[in-house]
Short mmCIF file of N, CA, C and O in Angstrom, two decimals:
data_model
loop_
_atom_site.label_atom_id
_atom_site.label_comp_id
_atom_site.label_asym_id
_atom_site.label_seq_id
_atom_site.Cartn_x
_atom_site.Cartn_y
_atom_site.Cartn_z
N MET A 41 0.75 -1.37 0.10
CA MET A 41 -0.18 -0.42 0.04
C MET A 41 0.86 1.50 0.21
O MET A 41 0.77 2.04 -0.69
N ARG A 42 2.04 1.60 0.73
CA ARG A 42 3.06 2.52 0.44
C ARG A 42 3.68 2.16 -0.72
O ARG A 42 3.51 3.83 -0.83
N LEU A 43 3.73 1.94 -1.48
CA LEU A 43 5.31 1.95 -2.98
C LEU A 43 3.28 2.22 -3.45
O LEU A 43 3.81 2.57 -4.98
N LEU A 44 1.58 2.08 -3.35
CA LEU A 44 0.94 2.33 -3.94
C LEU A 44 1.41 3.59 -4.67
O LEU A 44 0.73 3.90 -5.72
N ILE A 45 0.06 4.34 -3.38
CA ILE A 45 0.45 5.64 -3.81
C ILE A 45 1.47 6.36 -4.39
O ILE A 45 1.38 7.63 -5.82
N PRO A 46 2.59 6.23 -3.73
CA PRO A 46 3.59 6.89 -5.46
C PRO A 46 3.69 6.56 -6.46
O PRO A 46 4.10 7.61 -7.18
N LEU A 47 4.07 5.63 -6.58
CA LEU A 47 3.99 4.76 -7.89
C LEU A 47 2.20 5.70 -8.92
O LEU A 47 2.33 6.28 -9.96
N ILE A 48 1.52 5.61 -7.76
CA ILE A 48 0.28 6.64 -8.63
C ILE A 48 0.73 8.47 -9.06
O ILE A 48 -0.53 8.84 -10.31
N PHE A 49 0.97 9.23 -7.96
CA PHE A 49 1.30 10.34 -8.60
C PHE A 49 2.75 10.63 -9.76
O PHE A 49 2.92 10.62 -10.23
N ALA A 50 3.13 9.30 -10.01
CA ALA A 50 4.10 9.47 -10.81
C ALA A 50 4.41 8.93 -12.05
O ALA A 50 4.25 9.96 -12.70
N LEU A 51 3.38 8.40 -11.93
CA LEU A 51 2.43 7.40 -13.20
C LEU A 51 1.78 8.77 -13.83
O LEU A 51 1.09 9.12 -15.24
N SER A 52 0.19 9.33 -13.09
CA SER A 52 0.08 11.00 -13.76
C SER A 52 0.39 12.36 -13.81
O SER A 52 0.87 12.41 -14.58
N ALA A 53 2.48 12.35 -12.98
CA ALA A 53 3.44 13.33 -13.93
C ALA A 53 2.99 12.79 -15.56
O ALA A 53 3.18 13.71 -16.09
N CYS A 54 3.38 11.97 -15.53
CA CYS A 54 4.23 11.16 -16.87
C CYS A 54 2.71 10.98 -17.75
O CYS A 54 3.44 11.71 -19.30
N SER A 55 1.83 11.45 -17.47
CA SER A 55 0.75 11.78 -18.69
C SER A 55 0.42 13.28 -19.46
O SER A 55 0.86 14.07 -18.84
N PRO A 56 0.62 13.12 -20.38
CA PRO A 56 0.35 14.59 -20.98
C PRO A 56 -0.83 15.27 -20.43
O PRO A 56 -1.71 14.67 -20.34
N VAL A 57 -0.44 16.82 -20.07
CA VAL A 57 -1.90 17.49 -20.08
C VAL A 57 -2.44 18.51 -21.23
O VAL A 57 -1.63 18.32 -21.96
N PHE A 58 -3.70 17.68 -21.65
CA PHE A 58 -4.71 18.75 -22.30
C PHE A 58 -5.83 20.20 -22.20
O PHE A 58 -6.17 19.27 -20.90
N LYS A 59 -5.57 20.67 -22.70
CA LYS A 59 -5.29 21.59 -22.32
C LYS A 59 -6.43 22.74 -23.70
O LYS A 59 -6.00 22.21 -25.10
N LEU A 60 -7.82 23.58 -23.23
CA LEU A 60 -8.21 24.14 -24.92
C LEU A 60 -7.98 24.62 -25.35
O LEU A 60 -7.55 26.58 -24.23
N GLY A 61 -8.68 24.74 -26.50
CA GLY A 61 -8.22 25.91 -26.79
C GLY A 61 -8.92 27.58 -26.60
O GLY A 61 -10.18 26.83 -26.05
N THR A 62 -8.91 29.04 -26.52
CA THR A 62 -9.49 29.73 -26.49
C THR A 62 -9.50 31.34 -27.70
O THR A 62 -8.90 31.45 -28.03
N SER A 63 -10.78 31.45 -27.86
CA SER A 63 -11.24 32.02 -28.41
C SER A 63 -12.32 33.60 -28.20
O SER A 63 -12.57 32.64 -27.20
N GLN A 64 -12.30 34.43 -28.60
CA GLN A 64 -12.36 35.91 -28.01
C GLN A 64 -12.83 36.82 -29.51
O GLN A 64 -11.95 37.44 -30.63
N GLY A 65 -13.96 37.83 -29.36
CA GLY A 65 -13.90 38.18 -30.20
C GLY A 65 -15.40 37.67 -31.12
O GLY A 65 -15.98 37.48 -30.82
N ASN A 66 -15.03 38.23 -32.61
CA ASN A 66 -15.92 37.59 -33.18
C ASN A 66 -15.20 36.63 -34.31
O ASN A 66 -13.51 36.76 -34.52
N LEU A 67 -16.78 36.34 -34.64
CA LEU A 67 -15.86 34.77 -35.85
C LEU A 67 -16.27 35.06 -36.53
O LEU A 67 -17.51 35.74 -36.80
N ILE A 68 -15.22 35.51 -37.83
CA ILE A 68 -15.48 35.47 -38.70
C ILE A 68 -15.26 34.31 -40.02
O ILE A 68 -14.28 33.95 -39.94
N ASP A 69 -16.00 34.47 -40.91
CA ASP A 69 -16.84 34.06 -41.25
C ASP A 69 -16.06 34.10 -42.71
O ASP A 69 -16.50 35.40 -43.37
N ASP A 70 -14.64 33.45 -43.97
CA ASP A 70 -14.65 33.72 -44.90
C ASP A 70 -15.85 34.11 -45.64
O ASP A 70 -15.66 34.09 -46.64
N LYS A 71 -16.66 32.85 -45.71
CA LYS A 71 -17.51 32.73 -46.41
C LYS A 71 -19.06 33.72 -47.02
O LYS A 71 -18.93 34.79 -47.74
N LYS A 72 -19.11 34.29 -45.53
CA LYS A 72 -19.71 35.37 -45.27
C LYS A 72 -19.11 37.16 -45.44
O LYS A 72 -19.65 37.31 -46.22
N LEU A 73 -18.02 37.22 -45.30
CA LEU A 73 -16.77 38.50 -45.42
C LEU A 73 -16.91 38.44 -46.94
O LEU A 73 -16.97 40.08 -47.43
N ALA A 74 -16.44 37.06 -47.57
CA ALA A 74 -16.80 36.88 -49.33
C ALA A 74 -17.25 37.75 -49.96
O ALA A 74 -17.85 37.68 -50.71
N GLN A 75 -19.25 37.60 -49.65
CA GLN A 75 -20.03 38.37 -49.51
C GLN A 75 -20.06 40.04 -49.52
O GLN A 75 -21.24 40.70 -50.23
N VAL A 76 -19.87 40.55 -48.25
CA VAL A 76 -19.66 41.55 -48.30
C VAL A 76 -19.12 42.38 -49.89
O VAL A 76 -17.70 42.12 -50.18
N GLU A 77 -19.97 43.51 -49.99
CA GLU A 77 -19.43 44.31 -51.10
C GLU A 77 -18.89 45.86 -50.85
O GLU A 77 -20.02 46.50 -50.08
N THR A 78 -18.87 46.48 -51.51
CA THR A 78 -18.63 48.01 -51.25
C THR A 78 -19.40 48.21 -51.86
O THR A 78 -20.45 47.53 -53.29
N GLY A 79 -20.10 49.22 -51.47
CA GLY A 79 -21.75 50.06 -52.19
C GLY A 79 -22.68 49.54 -50.48
O GLY A 79 -23.69 49.82 -50.82
N MET A 80 -22.65 48.01 -49.55
CA MET A 80 -23.69 47.53 -49.08
C MET A 80 -23.95 49.01 -48.07
O MET A 80 -23.26 49.67 -48.12
N THR A 81 -24.95 48.56 -47.25
CA THR A 81 -25.37 49.18 -46.19
C THR A 81 -24.60 48.75 -45.50
O THR A 81 -24.36 47.57 -45.00
N GLN A 82 -24.60 49.94 -44.27
CA GLN A 82 -24.33 49.24 -42.06
C GLN A 82 -25.45 47.91 -42.44
O GLN A 82 -24.88 46.81 -41.61
N GLU A 83 -26.70 47.75 -42.37
CA GLU A 83 -27.70 46.49 -42.35
C GLU A 83 -26.86 45.21 -42.69
O GLU A 83 -27.65 44.70 -42.44
N GLN A 84 -27.37 45.95 -43.88
CA GLN A 84 -26.20 44.17 -44.55
C GLN A 84 -24.83 43.43 -44.56
O GLN A 84 -25.35 42.81 -44.48
N VAL A 85 -24.53 44.73 -44.56
CA VAL A 85 -23.61 43.95 -43.61
C VAL A 85 -23.58 43.41 -41.96
O VAL A 85 -23.19 42.65 -42.41
N ARG A 86 -24.44 44.41 -41.50
CA ARG A 86 -24.22 43.32 -40.33
C ARG A 86 -25.58 42.09 -40.16
O ARG A 86 -25.27 41.58 -39.44
N TYR A 87 -26.25 42.57 -41.37
CA TYR A 87 -27.04 40.86 -41.29
C TYR A 87 -25.22 39.52 -41.48
O TYR A 87 -26.17 38.79 -41.52
N LEU A 88 -24.74 39.94 -42.49
CA LEU A 88 -23.86 38.75 -42.70
C LEU A 88 -23.03 39.25 -42.16
O LEU A 88 -22.86 37.60 -42.09
N LEU A 89 -22.35 39.91 -40.93
CA LEU A 89 -21.41 39.66 -40.16
C LEU A 89 -20.96 39.82 -38.98
O LEU A 89 -20.75 39.24 -37.71
N GLY A 90 -22.49 40.14 -38.96
CA GLY A 90 -23.44 39.89 -36.71
C GLY A 90 -22.66 41.66 -36.57
O GLY A 90 -21.97 42.85 -36.87
N THR A 91 -23.26 41.76 -35.36
CA THR A 91 -22.47 42.91 -34.23
C THR A 91 -21.35 43.04 -34.57
O THR A 91 -20.19 42.92 -33.86
N PRO A 92 -19.88 44.31 -35.35
CA PRO A 92 -18.94 44.18 -35.13
C PRO A 92 -18.79 45.05 -33.17
O PRO A 92 -18.92 45.15 -32.72
N LEU A 93 -17.29 44.08 -32.57
CA LEU A 93 -16.83 44.44 -31.68
C LEU A 93 -16.19 45.62 -30.70
O LEU A 93 -16.92 45.58 -30.00
N LEU A 94 -16.11 46.26 -31.72
CA LEU A 94 -16.01 47.08 -31.92
C LEU A 94 -16.14 48.13 -32.57
O LEU A 94 -16.00 48.24 -33.43
N THR A 95 -16.72 49.95 -32.34
CA THR A 95 -17.20 50.49 -32.74
C THR A 95 -16.77 51.99 -32.37
O THR A 95 -17.24 51.70 -30.63
N ASP A 96 -16.46 52.67 -32.22
CA ASP A 96 -15.89 54.33 -31.72
C ASP A 96 -16.78 55.21 -31.74
O ASP A 96 -17.49 55.40 -33.18
N GLU A 97 -16.78 56.43 -31.54
CA GLU A 97 -18.09 57.25 -30.52
C GLU A 97 -17.35 58.04 -31.38
O GLU A 97 -18.41 59.08 -32.26
N PHE A 98 -16.20 58.29 -32.03
CA PHE A 98 -15.61 59.23 -32.82
C PHE A 98 -15.22 58.83 -33.61
O PHE A 98 -15.30 59.65 -34.71
N GLN A 99 -15.83 57.53 -33.69
CA GLN A 99 -15.52 56.89 -36.09
C GLN A 99 -16.64 56.06 -36.06
O GLN A 99 -16.61 55.13 -36.72
N PRO A 100 -17.96 56.75 -36.12
CA PRO A 100 -18.67 55.35 -36.01
C PRO A 100 -18.55 55.65 -37.39
O PRO A 100 -20.29 53.93 -37.82
N GLU A 101 -18.38 55.19 -39.07
CA GLU A 101 -17.90 55.23 -39.82
C GLU A 101 -17.06 53.76 -40.19
O GLU A 101 -16.66 53.52 -41.14
N ARG A 102 -16.46 53.31 -39.16
CA ARG A 102 -15.33 52.58 -39.05
C ARG A 102 -15.72 51.96 -37.49
O ARG A 102 -15.93 51.86 -37.18
N TRP A 103 -15.37 50.16 -38.36
CA TRP A 103 -16.04 49.00 -37.60
C TRP A 103 -15.46 48.29 -38.09
O TRP A 103 -14.77 47.60 -38.68
N ASP A 104 -15.10 47.73 -36.78
CA ASP A 104 -13.79 46.18 -36.68
C ASP A 104 -14.25 45.58 -35.77
O ASP A 104 -15.07 45.27 -35.35
N TYR A 105 -13.43 44.45 -36.79
CA TYR A 105 -14.45 42.55 -36.25
C TYR A 105 -13.15 42.35 -35.96
O TYR A 105 -11.71 42.09 -36.40
N THR A 106 -12.95 41.66 -34.61
CA THR A 106 -11.27 41.54 -33.91
C THR A 106 -12.14 39.82 -33.50
O THR A 106 -12.44 39.48 -32.63
N ALA A 107 -10.25 39.26 -33.44
CA ALA A 107 -11.61 37.93 -33.52
C ALA A 107 -9.44 37.21 -32.94
O ALA A 107 -8.29 37.42 -33.36
N TYR A 108 -9.55 36.18 -31.65
CA TYR A 108 -8.79 35.56 -31.44
C TYR A 108 -8.74 34.32 -31.14
O TYR A 108 -9.74 33.57 -30.20
N TYR A 109 -7.49 33.60 -31.91
CA TYR A 109 -8.18 31.96 -31.30
C TYR A 109 -6.03 31.79 -30.47
O TYR A 109 -5.13 31.91 -31.23
N ARG A 110 -6.76 31.13 -29.64
CA ARG A 110 -4.57 29.95 -28.64
C ARG A 110 -5.22 28.61 -28.67
O ARG A 110 -6.51 28.56 -27.77
N SER A 111 -4.43 27.75 -29.44
CA SER A 111 -4.64 26.54 -29.49
C SER A 111 -3.95 25.88 -28.11
O SER A 111 -3.54 27.13 -27.49
N GLY A 112 -4.78 24.73 -27.90
CA GLY A 112 -4.38 24.40 -26.30
C GLY A 112 -2.40 24.29 -26.37
O GLY A 112 -2.11 24.10 -25.73
N ALA A 113 -2.08 24.36 -27.66
CA ALA A 113 -0.01 23.86 -27.89
C ALA A 113 -0.15 25.52 -27.98
O ALA A 113 1.40 24.96 -27.28
N GLY A 114 -0.42 26.58 -27.57
CA GLY A 114 -0.32 27.41 -27.32
C GLY A 114 0.00 28.77 -28.66
O GLY A 114 0.94 29.67 -28.80
N LYS A 115 0.27 28.41 -30.12
CA LYS A 115 -0.43 29.22 -30.74
C LYS A 115 -0.91 29.81 -31.11
O LYS A 115 -2.57 29.70 -31.13
N GLU A 116 -1.45 31.00 -31.59
CA GLU A 116 -1.42 31.95 -31.46
C GLU A 116 -2.16 32.70 -32.56
O GLU A 116 -0.51 32.52 -33.98
N GLN A 117 -3.82 32.89 -32.93
CA GLN A 117 -4.15 33.83 -34.08
C GLN A 117 -4.50 34.89 -34.09
O GLN A 117 -5.68 34.30 -32.88
N HIS A 118 -4.48 36.19 -34.92
CA HIS A 118 -5.33 37.42 -34.45
C HIS A 118 -5.31 37.95 -36.16
O HIS A 118 -4.73 37.27 -36.33
N ARG A 119 -6.93 38.22 -36.06
CA ARG A 119 -7.36 38.83 -37.61
C ARG A 119 -8.20 40.22 -37.22
O ARG A 119 -9.10 40.05 -35.88
N THR A 120 -7.62 41.15 -38.20
CA THR A 120 -8.40 42.15 -38.06
C THR A 120 -9.62 42.72 -39.05
O THR A 120 -9.26 42.78 -39.92
N VAL A 121 -10.94 42.37 -38.86
CA VAL A 121 -11.03 42.84 -39.63
C VAL A 121 -11.28 44.82 -39.77
O VAL A 121 -13.10 44.53 -39.14
N SER A 122 -11.18 45.30 -40.77
CA SER A 122 -11.91 46.91 -40.97
C SER A 122 -13.09 47.21 -41.54
O SER A 122 -12.36 46.90 -42.52
N LEU A 123 -13.47 47.80 -40.97
CA LEU A 123 -15.24 48.57 -42.43
C LEU A 123 -15.23 49.94 -41.86
O LEU A 123 -15.02 49.72 -41.43
N PHE A 124 -14.43 50.51 -43.87
CA PHE A 124 -14.90 51.51 -43.23
C PHE A 124 -16.27 52.04 -44.63
O PHE A 124 -16.60 51.86 -45.47
N PHE A 125 -17.02 52.88 -43.66
CA PHE A 125 -17.92 53.73 -44.29
C PHE A 125 -18.10 54.88 -44.43
O PHE A 125 -17.67 55.43 -44.14
N ASN A 126 -18.58 55.70 -45.70
CA ASN A 126 -18.99 57.01 -46.08
C ASN A 126 -20.54 57.27 -46.07
O ASN A 126 -21.92 56.56 -47.24
N ASN A 127 -21.57 58.03 -44.82
CA ASN A 127 -23.13 57.98 -45.07
C ASN A 127 -23.37 56.51 -45.23
O ASN A 127 -24.61 57.00 -45.44
N GLY A 128 -22.46 55.53 -44.74
CA GLY A 128 -23.99 54.14 -44.15
C GLY A 128 -23.37 53.73 -44.98
O GLY A 128 -23.73 52.35 -46.08
N GLU A 129 -22.64 53.40 -45.96
CA GLU A 129 -22.74 52.84 -47.32
C GLU A 129 -20.71 52.32 -47.28
O GLU A 129 -20.23 53.38 -46.59
N LEU A 130 -20.47 51.08 -47.19
CA LEU A 130 -19.43 50.34 -47.30
C LEU A 130 -18.33 50.51 -48.70
O LEU A 130 -18.69 50.55 -49.47
N GLN A 131 -17.11 51.28 -48.19
CA GLN A 131 -16.73 52.15 -49.14
C GLN A 131 -14.79 50.94 -49.21
O GLN A 131 -14.82 51.29 -50.22
N ARG A 132 -14.64 50.95 -48.26
CA ARG A 132 -13.29 50.38 -47.58
C ARG A 132 -13.33 48.76 -47.06
O ARG A 132 -13.45 49.21 -45.86
N ILE A 133 -12.39 47.28 -47.28
CA ILE A 133 -12.74 46.54 -46.37
C ILE A 133 -10.80 46.31 -46.66
O ILE A 133 -10.27 45.97 -47.27
N GLU A 134 -10.69 46.56 -45.67
CA GLU A 134 -9.05 46.45 -44.62
C GLU A 134 -9.05 44.59 -43.97
O GLU A 134 -9.90 44.60 -43.02
N ASP A 135 -8.23 43.56 -44.12
CA ASP A 135 -7.85 42.27 -42.96
C ASP A 135 -6.93 42.15 -42.98
O ASP A 135 -5.54 42.22 -43.61
N SER A 136 -6.32 42.58 -41.27
CA SER A 136 -5.28 42.15 -40.98
C SER A 136 -4.62 41.05 -42.07
O SER A 136 -3.64 39.94 -42.12
N ASN A 137 -5.51 39.53 -41.72
CA ASN A 137 -4.87 38.05 -41.85
C ASN A 137 -5.70 37.95 -42.81
O ASN A 137 -6.26 36.84 -42.35
N PRO A 138 -5.62 38.17 -44.21
CA PRO A 138 -6.68 37.35 -45.51
C PRO A 138 -6.99 35.83 -45.22
O PRO A 138 -5.32 35.46 -45.07
N PRO A 139 -7.35 35.38 -45.39
CA PRO A 139 -7.40 33.75 -45.91
C PRO A 139 -6.47 33.66 -47.19
O PRO A 139 -6.80 34.05 -47.94
N LYS A 140 -6.19 31.73 -46.84
CA LYS A 140 -4.87 31.92 -48.10
C LYS A 140 -6.25 31.21 -48.91
O LYS A 140 -6.64 30.36 -48.99
N LYS A 141 -5.66 31.59 -50.13
CA LYS A 141 -6.57 30.72 -51.70
C LYS A 141 -6.10 28.74 -51.80
O LYS A 141 -5.17 28.86 -51.46
N ALA A 142 -7.48 28.67 -52.20
CA ALA A 142 -7.25 26.78 -51.41
C ALA A 142 -6.20 26.28 -52.14
O ALA A 142 -5.50 25.46 -51.75
N VAL A 143 -5.28 26.89 -53.82
CA VAL A 143 -5.04 25.98 -54.50
C VAL A 143 -4.15 27.25 -54.47
O VAL A 143 -4.25 28.56 -55.32
N GLU A 144 -3.18 27.03 -54.35
CA GLU A 144 -1.78 28.00 -54.96
C GLU A 144 -0.96 27.04 -55.43
O GLU A 144 0.24 26.54 -54.73
N GLN A 145 0.16 27.96 -56.74
CA GLN A 145 1.46 27.15 -57.14
C GLN A 145 2.53 26.93 -56.69
O GLN A 145 3.03 28.24 -55.54
N ASP A 146 3.69 26.57 -56.05
CA ASP A 146 4.94 26.09 -55.73
C ASP A 146 4.90 27.46 -56.42
O ASP A 146 5.14 27.27 -57.67
N SER A 147 6.80 27.84 -55.35
CA SER A 147 7.04 28.37 -56.42
C SER A 147 8.10 27.73 -57.29
O SER A 147 9.25 28.29 -57.59
N ASP A 148 8.34 27.10 -56.97
CA ASP A 148 10.18 25.91 -57.36
C ASP A 148 9.01 25.06 -58.69
O ASP A 148 10.06 24.76 -59.17
N GLU A 149 7.67 24.74 -58.68
CA GLU A 149 7.51 24.44 -60.52
C GLU A 149 7.33 25.69 -61.02
O GLU A 149 7.16 26.89 -60.76
N PRO A 150 7.69 25.17 -62.16
CA PRO A 150 7.60 25.50 -63.85
C PRO A 150 6.41 26.56 -64.40
O PRO A 150 5.67 25.31 -63.99
N ALA A 151 6.34 28.14 -64.61
CA ALA A 151 4.58 28.40 -64.88
C ALA A 151 4.78 26.94 -65.84
O ALA A 151 5.88 26.79 -66.55
N ALA A 152 2.95 27.12 -65.79
CA ALA A 152 2.79 26.21 -67.73
C ALA A 152 2.77 27.00 -69.12
O ALA A 152 2.79 27.46 -68.89
N GLN A 153 2.95 25.87 -69.58
CA GLN A 153 3.28 26.46 -71.02
C GLN A 153 1.80 26.76 -71.60
O GLN A 153 1.41 25.43 -72.03
N PRO A 154 1.88 27.66 -71.88
CA PRO A 154 0.46 27.47 -72.77
C PRO A 154 0.44 26.70 -74.27
O PRO A 154 2.00 26.71 -75.11
N ALA A 155 -0.33 25.74 -74.50
CA ALA A 155 -0.81 24.98 -75.66
C ALA A 155 -0.35 26.14 -77.20
O ALA A 155 -0.92 26.73 -77.09
N GLN A 156 0.59 25.58 -77.43
CA GLN A 156 1.13 25.97 -79.33
C GLN A 156 0.09 25.82 -80.36
O GLN A 156 0.09 24.68 -80.96
#
């Protein structure tokens, strides 16, 4: 019995610790963000993306959607999408970390030659 308790503690110390990921802010859905276009009204943008996390009283024409995620392993990701309006109409979109294209050509491969 005396050896059983230290053995249990020793074995439990060897097991890996599982940590959950942490997310904060707005969930930025790339499919919905791709539907947002200049010229849309604030109501149309809010319908697609939801309420922005940050709005400024002094700059009501700027909306910021901010997302933060840290995986259980400690890898962090930050993303901010800023939308700029003029008289209630979307003029510009700035994305701090746009998604990569699904298919990107490797830089090591030569470009395809056109058929002759």
